[in-house]
Amino acid sequence: MIYQCVIFIVTAYLLGSIPFGKLIAKRVARINITQRGSGNIGATNVARELGITWGLVTLLLDMLKGFLPVFLYAHYILQAGIEFETCLSAIGLSALLGHQFSIFMRFRGGKGVATAIGIYLVISPLACLIAVIVFILTVYKWDFVSLGSMLAAIVMPGLLALFGKSQPFVTTSIIVAALICFKHKGNIKRLVKGKERKWRGEINQPNRSRSRSNSSSE
């Protein structure tokens, strides 16, 4: 099982490293998304620059980065126990690290929220659903995607513990939350200064001419 686990970990990282947002922007609008809006390759920046449809496509593909390797391993290696769960957690974390620190982008990348959703959909769909609700309510209330993303990530360890998930899953979710918050460090500074860009009103009008402003969340 260790050999198979290592193969899945490496594959998950390589899959996570594929910069779908950048590829979509290049194909659809012939732009370098890393030089537009926030410079981020994630769904939020793609949606702001290309429109909600392409943002959703990017969101789905980034979710699949986390979902596919974890799902396939969970259903291919039909085992249980702490070793299996530790490996499953490592595979999910590897996919996230691939997205956040892509080997194809000189170890830069997105913020990992969508990829984390894909991971949690396999580990605990109910906990994932609650976290998504936290995200939606936060964005609805305060209009900051970055704040909603971080809060959703932060509540996941508690939700997994509440639903009786094992220590490897809970520990990994803490690491995931820390990584997501780390990738949002610029957003945190802008939130404190009151300069973070709000979501509502912007997404309906994609802007393909705006230069990089470094204020997106995903």
Coordinates of C-alpha atoms in Angstrom, one line a residue:
M1 CA 0.0 0.0 0.0
I2 CA 2.9 2.4 0.6
Y3 CA 4.1 2.1 -3.0
Q4 CA 0.6 2.9 -4.2
C5 CA 0.3 5.7 -1.8
V6 CA 3.5 7.3 -3.0
I7 CA 2.3 7.1 -6.6
F8 CA -1.0 8.7 -5.8
I9 CA 0.8 11.5 -3.8
V10 CA 3.1 12.3 -6.7
T11 CA 0.2 12.2 -9.2
A12 CA -2.0 14.3 -7.0
Y13 CA 0.7 17.0 -6.8
L14 CA 1.2 17.0 -10.6
L15 CA -2.6 17.2 -11.2
G16 CA -2.9 20.0 -8.6
S17 CA -0.1 21.9 -10.4
I18 CA -2.0 22.2 -13.6
P19 CA -2.9 26.0 -13.8
F20 CA -6.4 25.6 -15.3
G21 CA -7.3 29.3 -14.7
K22 CA -4.2 30.4 -16.6
L23 CA -4.8 28.0 -19.4
I24 CA -8.4 29.0 -19.8
A25 CA -7.6 32.7 -19.8
K26 CA -5.0 32.1 -22.4
R27 CA -7.3 30.0 -24.6
V28 CA -10.5 32.1 -24.2
A29 CA -9.2 35.6 -24.1
R30 CA -5.5 35.3 -25.0
I31 CA -4.5 37.0 -21.8
N32 CA -2.1 36.1 -19.1
I33 CA -4.3 35.9 -16.0
T34 CA -1.4 36.3 -13.7
Q35 CA -1.0 39.9 -15.1
R36 CA -4.7 40.8 -14.7
G37 CA -6.8 41.7 -11.8
S38 CA -5.2 40.1 -8.7
G39 CA -2.8 38.1 -10.7
N40 CA -4.3 34.9 -9.2
I41 CA -5.1 31.9 -11.3
G42 CA -8.2 30.9 -9.3
A43 CA -11.9 31.0 -10.0
T44 CA -12.5 34.4 -8.5
N45 CA -10.0 36.3 -10.6
V46 CA -11.0 34.4 -13.7
A47 CA -14.6 35.3 -13.1
R48 CA -13.8 38.9 -12.6
E49 CA -11.7 39.0 -15.8
L50 CA -13.6 36.7 -18.1
G51 CA -17.1 36.5 -16.6
I52 CA -19.0 34.1 -14.3
T53 CA -19.2 31.2 -16.8
W54 CA -15.5 30.8 -17.1
G55 CA -15.1 31.4 -13.4
L56 CA -17.4 28.5 -12.7
V57 CA -15.5 26.3 -15.2
T58 CA -12.2 27.1 -13.4
L59 CA -13.9 26.4 -10.1
L60 CA -15.0 23.0 -11.2
L61 CA -11.7 22.0 -12.6
D62 CA -9.8 23.2 -9.5
M63 CA -12.2 21.2 -7.4
L64 CA -11.5 18.1 -9.4
K65 CA -7.8 18.5 -8.6
G66 CA -8.6 17.7 -5.0
F67 CA -11.5 15.4 -5.6
L68 CA -10.2 12.9 -8.2
P69 CA -7.0 11.6 -6.6
V70 CA -8.6 11.3 -3.1
F71 CA -11.8 9.7 -4.5
L72 CA -9.9 7.3 -6.7
Y73 CA -7.6 6.2 -3.9
A74 CA -10.4 5.8 -1.5
H75 CA -12.3 3.5 -4.0
Y76 CA -9.2 1.8 -5.4
I77 CA -7.6 0.9 -2.1
L78 CA -10.5 -0.6 -0.3
Q79 CA -9.1 -0.5 3.2
A80 CA -9.6 1.2 6.5
G81 CA -7.5 2.2 9.4
I82 CA -5.1 4.9 10.5
E83 CA -2.5 4.1 7.8
F84 CA -5.1 4.3 5.0
E85 CA -6.5 7.5 6.4
T86 CA -3.1 9.1 6.8
C87 CA -2.2 8.3 3.2
L88 CA -5.6 9.6 2.0
S89 CA -4.9 12.8 3.9
A90 CA -1.4 13.1 2.4
I91 CA -2.8 12.7 -1.1
G92 CA -5.3 15.5 -0.6
L93 CA -2.7 17.7 0.9
S94 CA -0.4 17.0 -2.0
A95 CA -3.1 18.1 -4.5
L96 CA -3.6 21.3 -2.5
L97 CA 0.2 22.0 -2.5
G98 CA 0.3 21.4 -6.2
H99 CA -2.3 24.1 -6.8
Q100 CA -0.8 26.5 -4.3
F101 CA 2.9 25.9 -5.3
S102 CA 2.7 24.7 -8.9
I103 CA 5.8 23.1 -10.4
F104 CA 4.6 24.5 -13.7
M105 CA 4.5 28.1 -12.4
R106 CA 7.8 28.2 -10.5
F107 CA 6.1 27.1 -7.3
R108 CA 3.5 29.9 -7.4
G109 CA -0.2 29.2 -7.7
G110 CA -3.7 29.8 -6.4
K111 CA -5.0 30.0 -2.9
G112 CA -6.5 26.5 -2.9
V113 CA -10.0 27.0 -1.7
A114 CA -11.7 25.1 -4.6
T115 CA -9.1 22.3 -4.4
A116 CA -9.8 22.0 -0.7
I117 CA -13.5 21.7 -1.4
G118 CA -12.9 18.8 -3.7
I119 CA -10.8 17.0 -1.0
Y120 CA -13.5 17.5 1.6
L121 CA -16.3 16.3 -0.7
V122 CA -14.7 12.9 -0.4
I123 CA -13.6 13.0 3.2
S124 CA -16.9 14.4 4.6
P125 CA -19.6 15.7 2.3
L126 CA -21.7 17.0 5.2
A127 CA -18.9 18.9 6.8
C128 CA -18.0 20.3 3.3
L129 CA -21.6 21.4 2.8
I130 CA -21.7 23.2 6.1
A131 CA -18.4 25.0 5.4
V132 CA -19.7 26.1 2.0
I133 CA -22.8 27.5 3.7
V134 CA -20.5 29.4 6.1
F135 CA -18.7 30.8 3.0
I136 CA -21.9 31.8 1.3
L137 CA -23.4 33.5 4.4
T138 CA -20.1 35.3 5.0
V139 CA -19.9 36.6 1.5
Y140 CA -23.6 37.5 1.5
K141 CA -23.2 39.4 4.8
W142 CA -19.8 41.2 4.3
D143 CA -19.3 40.8 0.5
F144 CA -15.7 39.6 0.8
V145 CA -14.9 36.3 -0.9
S146 CA -11.5 36.2 0.9
L147 CA -13.1 36.4 4.3
G148 CA -15.6 33.7 3.5
S149 CA -12.9 31.5 2.1
M150 CA -10.8 31.8 5.2
L151 CA -13.7 31.3 7.6
A152 CA -14.8 28.2 5.8
A153 CA -11.3 26.7 5.9
I154 CA -11.0 27.5 9.6
V155 CA -14.3 25.8 10.7
M156 CA -13.4 22.6 8.9
P157 CA -11.2 21.0 11.6
G158 CA -14.0 21.5 14.1
L159 CA -16.6 20.1 11.8
L160 CA -14.5 17.0 11.0
A161 CA -13.9 16.4 14.7
L162 CA -17.6 16.9 15.4
F163 CA -18.5 14.3 12.8
G164 CA -16.1 11.8 14.3
K165 CA -13.4 11.9 11.6
S166 CA -10.0 10.4 12.6
Q167 CA -7.0 12.4 13.7
P168 CA -5.2 12.3 10.3
F169 CA -8.2 14.0 8.7
V170 CA -8.5 16.6 11.4
T171 CA -4.8 17.3 11.5
T172 CA -4.6 17.7 7.8
S173 CA -7.6 20.1 7.8
I174 CA -5.7 22.3 10.3
I175 CA -2.7 22.4 7.9
V176 CA -5.1 23.1 5.0
A177 CA -6.6 26.0 6.9
A178 CA -3.2 27.4 7.8
L179 CA -2.1 27.2 4.1
I180 CA -5.2 28.9 2.8
C181 CA -4.9 31.7 5.3
F182 CA -1.2 32.0 4.5
K183 CA -2.1 32.4 0.8
H184 CA -4.6 35.1 1.8
K185 CA -2.1 37.1 3.7
G186 CA -2.4 40.0 1.3
N187 CA -6.2 39.9 1.6
I188 CA -5.9 40.0 5.4
K189 CA -3.8 43.1 5.2
R190 CA -6.4 44.8 2.9
L191 CA -9.3 43.7 5.1
V192 CA -7.6 45.3 8.1
K193 CA -7.0 48.5 6.2
G194 CA -10.5 48.5 4.7
K195 CA -9.1 48.3 1.2
E196 CA -10.2 44.8 0.2
R197 CA -12.2 44.6 -3.0
K198 CA -15.8 43.6 -2.6
W199 CA -17.5 41.0 -4.7
R200 CA -21.0 42.2 -5.4
G201 CA -21.4 44.4 -8.4
E202 CA -18.1 43.5 -10.0
I203 CA -18.6 39.9 -11.2
N204 CA -21.4 40.8 -13.6
Q205 CA -19.1 42.9 -15.8
P206 CA -15.9 41.1 -16.7
N207 CA -12.9 43.4 -17.2
R208 CA -10.3 42.3 -19.6
S209 CA -8.3 45.5 -19.6
R210 CA -7.7 46.0 -15.9
S211 CA -4.1 45.7 -14.9
R212 CA -3.0 43.7 -11.9
S213 CA -4.4 45.1 -8.6
N214 CA -3.5 42.2 -6.3
S215 CA -6.8 42.1 -4.5
S216 CA -8.6 38.9 -5.4
S217 CA -9.2 36.1 -3.0
E218 CA -9.0 32.9 -5.1

